[in-house]
PDB file of C-alpha atoms in Angstrom:
ATOM      1  CA  MET A 756     149.136 141.126  87.077  1.00 78.00           C
ATOM      2  CA  ASP A 757     152.214 140.404  89.171  1.00 93.00           C
ATOM      3  CA  PHE A 758     151.409 140.475  92.883  1.00 98.00           C
ATOM      4  CA  GLY A 759     155.070 139.854  93.700  1.00 98.00           C
ATOM      5  CA  LYS A 760     156.615 137.389  96.150  1.00 98.00           C
ATOM      6  CA  VAL A 761     155.616 138.666  99.601  1.00 99.00           C
ATOM      7  CA  ILE A 762     151.982 139.607 100.117  1.00 99.00           C
ATOM      8  CA  THR A 763     151.089 140.701 103.634  1.00 99.00           C
ATOM      9  CA  ALA A 764     147.585 140.054 104.947  1.00 98.00           C
ATOM     10  CA  VAL A 765     147.508 143.226 107.026  1.00 99.00           C
ATOM     11  CA  VAL A 766     145.858 143.607 110.435  1.00 99.00           C
ATOM     12  CA  THR A 767     143.282 146.337 111.008  1.00 99.00           C
ATOM     13  CA  PRO A 768     144.387 148.698 113.804  1.00 99.00           C
ATOM     14  CA  PHE A 769     141.731 149.846 116.272  1.00 98.00           C
ATOM     15  CA  ASP A 770     141.735 152.686 118.781  1.00 98.00           C
ATOM     16  CA  ASP A 771     140.770 152.393 122.464  1.00 98.00           C
ATOM     17  CA  GLU A 772     137.075 152.383 121.504  1.00 98.00           C
ATOM     18  CA  LEU A 773     137.687 149.651 118.864  1.00 98.00           C
ATOM     19  CA  LYS A 774     137.038 152.089 116.025  1.00 98.00           C
ATOM     20  CA  VAL A 775     139.228 151.697 112.945  1.00 98.00           C
ATOM     21  CA  ASP A 776     142.428 153.719 113.407  1.00 98.00           C
ATOM     22  CA  TYR A 777     143.089 154.827 109.837  1.00 98.00           C
ATOM     23  CA  ASP A 778     146.186 156.848 110.760  1.00 98.00           C
ATOM     24  CA  SER A 779     147.851 153.828 112.378  1.00 98.00           C
ATOM     25  CA  PHE A 780     146.727 151.700 109.428  1.00 98.00           C
ATOM     26  CA  GLN A 781     148.489 153.998 106.962  1.00 98.00           C
ATOM     27  CA  LYS A 782     151.651 154.042 109.087  1.00 98.00           C
ATOM     28  CA  LEU A 783     151.568 150.238 109.234  1.00 98.00           C
ATOM     29  CA  THR A 784     151.057 150.004 105.461  1.00 98.00           C
ATOM     30  CA  ASP A 785     154.077 152.251 104.906  1.00 98.00           C
ATOM     31  CA  TYR A 786     156.129 150.127 107.333  1.00 98.00           C
ATOM     32  CA  LEU A 787     155.178 146.890 105.556  1.00 98.00           C
ATOM     33  CA  ILE A 788     156.100 148.243 102.123  1.00 98.00           C
ATOM     34  CA  ALA A 789     159.460 149.414 103.496  1.00 98.00           C
ATOM     35  CA  ASN A 790     160.034 145.939 104.915  1.00 98.00           C
ATOM     36  CA  GLY A 791     159.558 143.669 101.943  1.00 97.00           C
ATOM     37  CA  SER A 792     155.839 143.576 101.102  1.00 98.00           C
ATOM     38  CA  ASP A 793     155.126 143.637  97.366  1.00 98.00           C
ATOM     39  CA  SER A 794     151.357 143.606  97.891  1.00 98.00           C
ATOM     40  CA  ILE A 795     149.003 144.173 100.807  1.00 98.00           C
ATOM     41  CA  VAL A 796     145.756 142.258 101.391  1.00 99.00           C
ATOM     42  CA  VAL A 797     143.314 144.591 103.131  1.00 99.00           C
ATOM     43  CA  THR A 798     140.274 143.218 105.038  1.00 98.00           C
ATOM     44  CA  GLY A 799     141.255 139.577 104.855  1.00 98.00           C
ATOM     45  CA  THR A 800     140.822 137.222 107.790  1.00 97.00           C
ATOM     46  CA  THR A 801     143.899 138.765 109.454  1.00 98.00           C
ATOM     47  CA  GLY A 802     142.218 142.144 109.045  1.00 98.00           C
ATOM     48  CA  GLU A 803     139.197 140.925 111.052  1.00 98.00           C
ATOM     49  CA  SER A 804     136.905 141.222 108.032  1.00 98.00           C
ATOM     50  CA  PRO A 805     133.892 139.536 109.712  1.00 97.00           C
ATOM     51  CA  THR A 806     133.541 142.438 112.167  1.00 98.00           C
ATOM     52  CA  LEU A 807     134.134 145.299 109.726  1.00 98.00           C
ATOM     53  CA  THR A 808     131.288 147.154 108.035  1.00 98.00           C
ATOM     54  CA  ASP A 809     131.314 147.616 104.270  1.00 98.00           C
ATOM     55  CA  GLU A 810     131.884 151.338 104.816  1.00 98.00           C
ATOM     56  CA  GLU A 811     134.941 150.612 106.958  1.00 98.00           C
ATOM     57  CA  LYS A 812     136.267 148.189 104.345  1.00 98.00           C
ATOM     58  CA  LEU A 813     135.912 150.713 101.533  1.00 98.00           C
ATOM     59  CA  ASN A 814     137.575 153.413 103.630  1.00 98.00           C
ATOM     60  CA  LEU A 815     140.448 151.025 104.393  1.00 99.00           C
ATOM     61  CA  TYR A 816     140.954 150.400 100.669  1.00 99.00           C
ATOM     62  CA  LYS A 817     141.137 154.163 100.088  1.00 98.00           C
ATOM     63  CA  ALA A 818     143.573 154.572 102.978  1.00 98.00           C
ATOM     64  CA  ALA A 819     145.786 151.741 101.710  1.00 98.00           C
ATOM     65  CA  LEU A 820     145.921 153.153  98.191  1.00 98.00           C
ATOM     66  CA  GLU A 821     146.851 156.570  99.542  1.00 98.00           C
ATOM     67  CA  ALA A 822     149.545 155.184 101.832  1.00 98.00           C
ATOM     68  CA  SER A 823     151.064 152.861  99.234  1.00 98.00           C
ATOM     69  CA  ASN A 824     151.110 155.515  96.492  1.00 97.00           C
ATOM     70  CA  LYS A 825     151.649 152.740  93.905  1.00 97.00           C
ATOM     71  CA  ARG A 826     154.699 151.339  95.729  1.00 98.00           C
ATOM     72  CA  ALA A 827     152.795 148.094  96.373  1.00 98.00           C
ATOM     73  CA  LYS A 828     149.686 146.427  94.992  1.00 98.00           C
ATOM     74  CA  ILE A 829     146.544 146.708  97.114  1.00 98.00           C
ATOM     75  CA  ILE A 830     144.368 143.590  97.166  1.00 99.00           C
ATOM     76  CA  ALA A 831     140.884 143.912  98.646  1.00 99.00           C
ATOM     77  CA  GLY A 832     139.433 140.981 100.568  1.00 98.00           C
ATOM     78  CA  THR A 833     135.901 141.117  99.190  1.00 98.00           C
ATOM     79  CA  GLY A 834     134.927 137.448  99.333  1.00 98.00           C
ATOM     80  CA  SER A 835     132.164 136.166 101.592  1.00 98.00           C
ATOM     81  CA  ASN A 836     129.568 133.393 101.737  1.00 97.00           C
ATOM     82  CA  ASN A 837     127.016 135.587  99.957  1.00 98.00           C
ATOM     83  CA  THR A 838     127.714 135.749  96.214  1.00 98.00           C
ATOM     84  CA  ALA A 839     125.584 138.828  95.531  1.00 98.00           C
ATOM     85  CA  LYS A 840     127.127 140.738  98.449  1.00 98.00           C
ATOM     86  CA  SER A 841     130.635 139.749  97.332  1.00 98.00           C
ATOM     87  CA  ILE A 842     129.899 141.069  93.850  1.00 98.00           C
ATOM     88  CA  GLU A 843     128.583 144.357  95.242  1.00 98.00           C
ATOM     89  CA  LEU A 844     131.665 144.922  97.427  1.00 98.00           C
ATOM     90  CA  SER A 845     134.028 143.798  94.655  1.00 98.00           C
ATOM     91  CA  VAL A 846     132.574 146.283  92.178  1.00 98.00           C
ATOM     92  CA  LYS A 847     132.858 149.106  94.725  1.00 98.00           C
ATOM     93  CA  ALA A 848     136.454 148.144  95.543  1.00 98.00           C
ATOM     94  CA  GLN A 849     137.313 148.205  91.838  1.00 98.00           C
ATOM     95  CA  GLU A 850     135.764 151.665  91.527  1.00 98.00           C
ATOM     96  CA  ILE A 851     137.987 152.885  94.372  1.00 98.00           C
ATOM     97  CA  GLY A 852     141.019 151.657  92.428  1.00 98.00           C
ATOM     98  CA  VAL A 853     142.330 148.527  94.139  1.00 98.00           C
ATOM     99  CA  ASP A 854     144.726 146.390  92.120  1.00 98.00           C
ATOM    100  CA  GLY A 855     143.102 143.020  92.773  1.00 98.00           C
ATOM    101  CA  LEU A 856     140.689 140.977  94.878  1.00 99.00           C
ATOM    102  CA  LEU A 857     141.107 138.123  97.353  1.00 98.00           C
ATOM    103  CA  LEU A 858     138.077 135.819  97.260  1.00 98.00           C
ATOM    104  CA  VAL A 859     137.760 133.392 100.153  1.00 98.00           C
ATOM    105  CA  ALA A 860     135.812 130.161  99.744  1.00 98.00           C
ATOM    106  CA  PRO A 861     132.256 130.575 101.075  1.00 98.00           C
ATOM    107  CA  TYR A 862     132.178 129.570 104.737  1.00 97.00           C
ATOM    108  CA  TYR A 863     129.406 127.938 106.778  1.00 96.00           C
ATOM    109  CA  ASN A 864     126.974 127.245 103.920  1.00 96.00           C
ATOM    110  CA  LYS A 865     129.272 124.506 102.483  1.00 96.00           C
ATOM    111  CA  PRO A 866     128.645 124.755  98.724  1.00 98.00           C
ATOM    112  CA  THR A 867     129.373 121.891  96.342  1.00 98.00           C
ATOM    113  CA  GLN A 868     132.275 122.094  93.892  1.00 98.00           C
ATOM    114  CA  GLU A 869     129.835 123.284  91.217  1.00 98.00           C
ATOM    115  CA  GLY A 870     128.553 125.909  93.649  1.00 98.00           C
ATOM    116  CA  LEU A 871     132.109 127.069  94.329  1.00 98.00           C
ATOM    117  CA  TYR A 872     132.804 127.266  90.597  1.00 98.00           C
ATOM    118  CA  ARG A 873     129.727 129.393  89.911  1.00 98.00           C
ATOM    119  CA  HIS A 874     130.329 131.625  92.967  1.00 98.00           C
ATOM    120  CA  PHE A 875     133.891 132.537  91.984  1.00 98.00           C
ATOM    121  CA  LYS A 876     133.056 132.806  88.274  1.00 98.00           C
ATOM    122  CA  MET A 877     130.219 135.249  88.929  1.00 98.00           C
ATOM    123  CA  ILE A 878     132.383 137.482  91.124  1.00 98.00           C
ATOM    124  CA  ALA A 879     135.370 137.436  88.761  1.00 98.00           C
ATOM    125  CA  GLU A 880     133.206 138.254  85.755  1.00 98.00           C
ATOM    126  CA  SER A 881     131.654 141.232  87.560  1.00 98.00           C
ATOM    127  CA  VAL A 882     134.995 143.089  87.596  1.00 98.00           C
ATOM    128  CA  ASN A 883     137.965 143.806  85.344  1.00 98.00           C
ATOM    129  CA  ILE A 884     140.787 143.347  87.848  1.00 98.00           C
ATOM    130  CA  PRO A 885     142.771 140.224  88.809  1.00 98.00           C
ATOM    131  CA  CYS A 886     141.297 137.850  91.378  1.00 98.00           C
ATOM    132  CA  MET A 887     143.056 135.502  93.795  1.00 98.00           C
ATOM    133  CA  LEU A 888     141.107 132.526  95.099  1.00 98.00           C
ATOM    134  CA  TYR A 889     141.586 131.683  98.774  1.00 98.00           C
ATOM    135  CA  ASN A 890     141.336 128.073  99.871  1.00 98.00           C
ATOM    136  CA  VAL A 891     141.348 127.710 103.662  1.00 98.00           C
ATOM    137  CA  PRO A 892     139.254 124.659 104.635  1.00 97.00           C
ATOM    138  CA  GLY A 893     140.290 124.958 108.287  1.00 95.00           C
ATOM    139  CA  ARG A 894     138.189 128.120 108.511  1.00 95.00           C
ATOM    140  CA  THR A 895     135.524 127.538 105.866  1.00 96.00           C
ATOM    141  CA  SER A 896     134.838 123.772 106.185  1.00 96.00           C
ATOM    142  CA  VAL A 897     134.932 123.485 102.391  1.00 97.00           C
ATOM    143  CA  ASN A 898     137.869 122.633 100.115  1.00 98.00           C
ATOM    144  CA  ILE A 899     138.306 124.068  96.614  1.00 98.00           C
ATOM    145  CA  GLU A 900     139.490 120.921  94.841  1.00 98.00           C
ATOM    146  CA  PRO A 901     142.323 121.078  92.264  1.00 98.00           C
ATOM    147  CA  GLU A 902     139.912 120.112  89.483  1.00 98.00           C
ATOM    148  CA  THR A 903     137.686 123.076  90.372  1.00 98.00           C
ATOM    149  CA  ILE A 904     140.681 125.414  90.478  1.00 98.00           C
ATOM    150  CA  ALA A 905     141.644 124.140  87.017  1.00 98.00           C
ATOM    151  CA  ARG A 906     138.153 125.037  85.718  1.00 98.00           C
ATOM    152  CA  LEU A 907     138.347 128.449  87.377  1.00 98.00           C
ATOM    153  CA  SER A 908     141.783 129.153  85.902  1.00 98.00           C
ATOM    154  CA  LYS A 909     140.029 129.453  82.524  1.00 98.00           C
ATOM    155  CA  VAL A 910     137.770 132.236  83.852  1.00 98.00           C
ATOM    156  CA  LYS A 911     138.690 135.798  82.943  1.00 92.00           C
ATOM    157  CA  ASN A 912     140.475 137.613  85.795  1.00 97.00           C
ATOM    158  CA  ILE A 913     141.159 134.550  87.979  1.00 98.00           C
ATOM    159  CA  VAL A 914     144.942 134.510  88.049  1.00 98.00           C
ATOM    160  CA  ALA A 915     146.120 133.299  91.462  1.00 98.00           C
ATOM    161  CA  LEU A 916     145.429 131.037  94.426  1.00 98.00           C
ATOM    162  CA  LYS A 917     146.185 131.513  98.102  1.00 98.00           C
ATOM    163  CA  ASP A 918     146.625 127.895  99.132  1.00 98.00           C
ATOM    164  CA  ALA A 919     146.089 127.362 102.855  1.00 98.00           C
ATOM    165  CA  GLY A 920     144.828 123.825 102.385  1.00 97.00           C
ATOM    166  CA  GLY A 921     147.847 122.289 104.085  1.00 96.00           C
ATOM    167  CA  ASN A 922     147.949 119.409 101.594  1.00 97.00           C
ATOM    168  CA  LEU A 923     151.063 119.425  99.416  1.00 98.00           C
ATOM    169  CA  ASP A 924     149.753 116.622  97.212  1.00 98.00           C
ATOM    170  CA  LYS A 925     146.762 118.789  96.316  1.00 98.00           C
ATOM    171  CA  THR A 926     149.135 121.707  95.693  1.00 98.00           C
ATOM    172  CA  SER A 927     151.066 119.478  93.288  1.00 98.00           C
ATOM    173  CA  LEU A 928     147.875 118.425  91.513  1.00 98.00           C
ATOM    174  CA  THR A 929     146.770 122.066  91.269  1.00 98.00           C
ATOM    175  CA  LYS A 930     150.049 123.008  89.582  1.00 98.00           C
ATOM    176  CA  LYS A 931     149.698 120.030  87.238  1.00 98.00           C
ATOM    177  CA  LEU A 932     146.075 120.758  86.277  1.00 98.00           C
ATOM    178  CA  ALA A 933     146.312 124.581  86.292  1.00 98.00           C
ATOM    179  CA  PRO A 934     149.936 125.449  85.478  1.00 97.00           C
ATOM    180  CA  GLU A 935     149.026 129.000  84.458  1.00 96.00           C
ATOM    181  CA  ILE A 936     147.667 129.993  87.885  1.00 98.00           C
ATOM    182  CA  ASP A 937     150.059 131.648  90.351  1.00 98.00           C
ATOM    183  CA  VAL A 938     150.029 129.689  93.602  1.00 98.00           C
ATOM    184  CA  TYR A 939     150.879 131.428  96.871  1.00 98.00           C
ATOM    185  CA  SER A 940     151.418 129.647 100.156  1.00 98.00           C
ATOM    186  CA  GLY A 941     148.735 130.577 102.677  1.00 98.00           C
ATOM    187  CA  ASP A 942     150.801 129.179 105.557  1.00 98.00           C
ATOM    188  CA  ASP A 943     154.091 130.854 106.483  1.00 98.00           C
ATOM    189  CA  SER A 944     155.622 127.579 107.685  1.00 98.00           C
ATOM    190  CA  LEU A 945     154.876 125.851 104.350  1.00 98.00           C
ATOM    191  CA  THR A 946     156.270 128.587 102.087  1.00 98.00           C
ATOM    192  CA  LEU A 947     159.659 126.952 101.513  1.00 98.00           C
ATOM    193  CA  PRO A 948     158.315 123.460 100.679  1.00 98.00           C
ATOM    194  CA  MET A 949     155.637 125.003  98.470  1.00 98.00           C
ATOM    195  CA  LEU A 950     158.273 126.939  96.512  1.00 98.00           C
ATOM    196  CA  SER A 951     159.660 123.557  95.437  1.00 98.00           C
ATOM    197  CA  LEU A 952     156.205 122.755  94.006  1.00 98.00           C
ATOM    198  CA  GLY A 953     156.132 125.902  91.932  1.00 97.00           C
ATOM    199  CA  ALA A 954     154.586 128.408  94.339  1.00 98.00           C
ATOM    200  CA  LYS A 955     155.403 132.022  93.513  1.00 98.00           C
ATOM    201  CA  GLY A 956     155.473 133.356  97.064  1.00 98.00           C
ATOM    202  CA  VAL A 957     153.411 133.704 100.218  1.00 99.00           C
ATOM    203  CA  VAL A 958     150.388 135.540 101.534  1.00 98.00           C
ATOM    204  CA  SER A 959     151.962 136.075 104.912  1.00 98.00           C
ATOM    205  CA  VAL A 960     151.149 137.008 108.481  1.00 98.00           C
ATOM    206  CA  ALA A 961     154.756 136.705 109.708  1.00 98.00           C
ATOM    207  CA  SER A 962     155.835 139.389 107.215  1.00 98.00           C
ATOM    208  CA  HIS A 963     154.463 141.918 109.716  1.00 98.00           C
ATOM    209  CA  VAL A 964     157.492 140.943 111.801  1.00 98.00           C
ATOM    210  CA  ALA A 965     160.100 139.536 109.384  1.00 98.00           C
ATOM    211  CA  GLY A 966     159.147 140.684 105.897  1.00 98.00           C
ATOM    212  CA  LYS A 967     162.666 141.306 104.632  1.00 98.00           C
ATOM    213  CA  GLU A 968     163.870 137.873 105.753  1.00 98.00           C
ATOM    214  CA  ILE A 969     160.885 136.118 104.182  1.00 98.00           C
ATOM    215  CA  LYS A 970     161.607 137.893 100.916  1.00 98.00           C
ATOM    216  CA  GLU A 971     165.276 136.897 101.143  1.00 98.00           C
ATOM    217  CA  MET A 972     164.226 133.280 101.726  1.00 98.00           C
ATOM    218  CA  ILE A 973     162.101 133.261  98.565  1.00 98.00           C
ATOM    219  CA  GLU A 974     164.730 135.031  96.468  1.00 98.00           C
ATOM    220  CA  SER A 975     167.461 132.705  97.741  1.00 98.00           C
ATOM    221  CA  PHE A 976     165.411 129.690  96.699  1.00 98.00           C
ATOM    222  CA  GLU A 977     164.756 131.199  93.262  1.00 98.00           C
ATOM    223  CA  LYS A 978     168.496 131.799  92.755  1.00 98.00           C
ATOM    224  CA  GLY A 979     169.207 128.161  93.617  1.00 98.00           C
ATOM    225  CA  ASP A 980     170.670 128.878  97.051  1.00 98.00           C
ATOM    226  CA  VAL A 981     168.453 126.342  98.789  1.00 98.00           C
ATOM    227  CA  LYS A 982     170.868 126.101 101.738  1.00 98.00           C
ATOM    228  CA  ARG A 983     170.427 129.800 102.528  1.00 98.00           C
ATOM    229  CA  ALA A 984     166.652 129.566 102.042  1.00 98.00           C
ATOM    230  CA  LEU A 985     166.532 126.675 104.515  1.00 98.00           C
ATOM    231  CA  GLU A 986     168.660 128.604 107.039  1.00 98.00           C
ATOM    232  CA  ILE A 987     166.151 131.468 106.981  1.00 98.00           C
ATOM    233  CA  HIS A 988     163.178 129.094 107.146  1.00 98.00           C
ATOM    234  CA  LEU A 989     164.599 127.372 110.214  1.00 98.00           C
ATOM    235  CA  ARG A 990     165.526 130.678 111.863  1.00 98.00           C
ATOM    236  CA  LEU A 991     161.940 131.917 111.412  1.00 98.00           C
ATOM    237  CA  PHE A 992     160.196 128.591 112.050  1.00 98.00           C
ATOM    238  CA  ASP A 993     159.429 129.343 115.712  1.00 98.00           C
ATOM    239  CA  LEU A 994     157.983 132.710 114.672  1.00 98.00           C
ATOM    240  CA  PHE A 995     155.793 131.056 112.030  1.00 98.00           C
ATOM    241  CA  LYS A 996     154.389 128.710 114.656  1.00 98.00           C
ATOM    242  CA  THR A 997     154.159 131.192 117.535  1.00 98.00           C
ATOM    243  CA  LEU A 998     152.014 133.557 115.463  1.00 98.00           C
ATOM    244  CA  PHE A 999     149.424 130.780 115.269  1.00 98.00           C
ATOM    245  CA  ILE A1000     149.469 129.438 118.845  1.00 98.00           C
ATOM    246  CA  THR A1001     145.966 130.839 119.149  1.00 98.00           C
ATOM    247  CA  THR A1002     143.460 132.293 116.690  1.00 98.00           C
ATOM    248  CA  ASN A1003     144.949 134.642 114.080  1.00 98.00           C
ATOM    249  CA  PRO A1004     145.249 137.668 114.311  1.00 98.00           C
ATOM    250  CA  ILE A1005     145.479 137.640 118.128  1.00 98.00           C
ATOM    251  CA  PRO A1006     149.227 136.781 118.246  1.00 98.00           C
ATOM    252  CA  VAL A1007     150.366 139.067 115.417  1.00 98.00           C
ATOM    253  CA  LYS A1008     148.527 142.048 116.896  1.00 98.00           C
ATOM    254  CA  GLU A1009     150.207 141.353 120.237  1.00 98.00           C
ATOM    255  CA  ALA A1010     153.597 141.055 118.487  1.00 98.00           C
ATOM    256  CA  LEU A1011     153.121 144.386 116.685  1.00 98.00           C
ATOM    257  CA  ASN A1012     152.069 146.118 119.907  1.00 98.00           C
ATOM    258  CA  GLN A1013     155.151 144.729 121.668  1.00 98.00           C
ATOM    259  CA  MET A1014     157.302 146.006 118.786  1.00 98.00           C
ATOM    260  CA  GLY A1015     155.893 149.512 119.283  1.00 97.00           C
ATOM    261  CA  LEU A1016     153.711 149.412 116.176  1.00 97.00           C
ATOM    262  CA  LYS A1017     150.444 150.216 117.941  1.00 96.00           C
ATOM    263  CA  VAL A1018     147.524 148.363 116.387  1.00 98.00           C
ATOM    264  CA  GLY A1019     145.243 148.169 119.426  1.00 98.00           C
ATOM    265  CA  GLY A1020     143.013 145.318 120.464  1.00 98.00           C
ATOM    266  CA  LEU A1021     140.521 143.036 118.733  1.00 98.00           C
ATOM    267  CA  ARG A1022     136.803 143.254 118.157  1.00 98.00           C
ATOM    268  CA  PRO A1023     134.569 140.645 119.790  1.00 98.00           C
ATOM    269  CA  PRO A1024     134.210 137.733 119.472  1.00 98.00           C
ATOM    270  CA  LEU A1025     138.029 137.768 119.349  1.00 98.00           C
ATOM    271  CA  VAL A1026     139.829 138.717 122.555  1.00 98.00           C
ATOM    272  CA  ASP A1027     143.297 140.028 123.393  1.00 98.00           C
ATOM    273  CA  ALA A1028     146.180 137.664 124.035  1.00 98.00           C
ATOM    274  CA  ASP A1029     146.326 136.137 127.525  1.00 98.00           C
ATOM    275  CA  GLU A1030     149.470 136.308 129.667  1.00 98.00           C
ATOM    276  CA  LYS A1031     150.775 132.920 128.518  1.00 98.00           C
ATOM    277  CA  THR A1032     150.430 133.956 124.851  1.00 98.00           C
ATOM    278  CA  LYS A1033     152.018 137.351 125.516  1.00 98.00           C
ATOM    279  CA  LYS A1034     155.048 135.685 127.116  1.00 98.00           C
ATOM    280  CA  ALA A1035     155.425 133.169 124.263  1.00 98.00           C
ATOM    281  CA  ILE A1036     155.391 136.016 121.750  1.00 98.00           C
ATOM    282  CA  SER A1037     157.813 138.102 123.796  1.00 98.00           C
ATOM    283  CA  ASP A1038     160.213 135.151 124.144  1.00 98.00           C
ATOM    284  CA  CYS A1039     160.041 134.488 120.400  1.00 98.00           C
ATOM    285  CA  LEU A1040     160.701 138.126 119.473  1.00 98.00           C
ATOM    286  CA  LYS A1041     163.621 138.292 121.925  1.00 98.00           C
ATOM    287  CA  ALA A1042     165.129 135.094 120.481  1.00 98.00           C
ATOM    288  CA  LEU A1043     165.036 136.680 117.021  1.00 98.00           C
ATOM    289  CA  GLY A1044     166.664 139.870 118.348  1.00 97.00           C
ATOM    290  CA  ILE A1045     163.597 141.941 117.507  1.00 95.00           C
ATOM    291  CA  LEU A1046     162.990 142.850 121.154  1.00 92.00           C
ATOM    292  CA  GLY A1047     165.841 143.655 123.513  1.00 82.00           C
TER     293      GLY A1047
END
């Protein structure tokens, strides 16, 4: 399975009553595909997965598949800190027809490396579609070590890693120990350096705003035009950082709303951007020429 170079972790639009706005979600999906996204992660962290019901998640997968109409791969974020529940949702997502799964490291219960291995193995072996591991210790308080990723790379269906560990030495070791696994940057600002370590692309938040440029950056690097790739990276660097000045997805939802792509607010316990954050986002978008 080739998930491509630019994978967008899509936000979940809500209406004024904070109900899922499926119409806006499909319009956003279409917009993302038209602007460089090869795959879309639905109900990941950026999609506010902790506050979505299973029914809402399954309906979002159906809506994404309908909107994409096979123009992009649809990856369902079905991972959780409950192995049995993750298996149940993964099987249902596969039945709906998603192209792959994103499996986050179990959060809060802090499993051992052996526990992580068994958790991911059990989920991957319950389905017949490709699985991407998601290492994000800043949110989960547990790190999937390179040695564990190497073990998991031998498991049927585990084909990729979203690496948001922020440790390039561990990325290097992962590529050395598990050369067959496709590594994707989980941090927009680290995409360019991670490409030099063999990463295939990025699971991006900033691609909501600058998808075509992010794709050009990756393709420029692949063609050997590192100078052009660096120019794009530096042009977008403030955007990469501004979209994380407070908890994701607060800034990217504000950015999309300012751009006229209405995605609504956020479900508690997340809250809308404050005035200082709104101004920082507005200034950033104006500097990039996205807002007048």
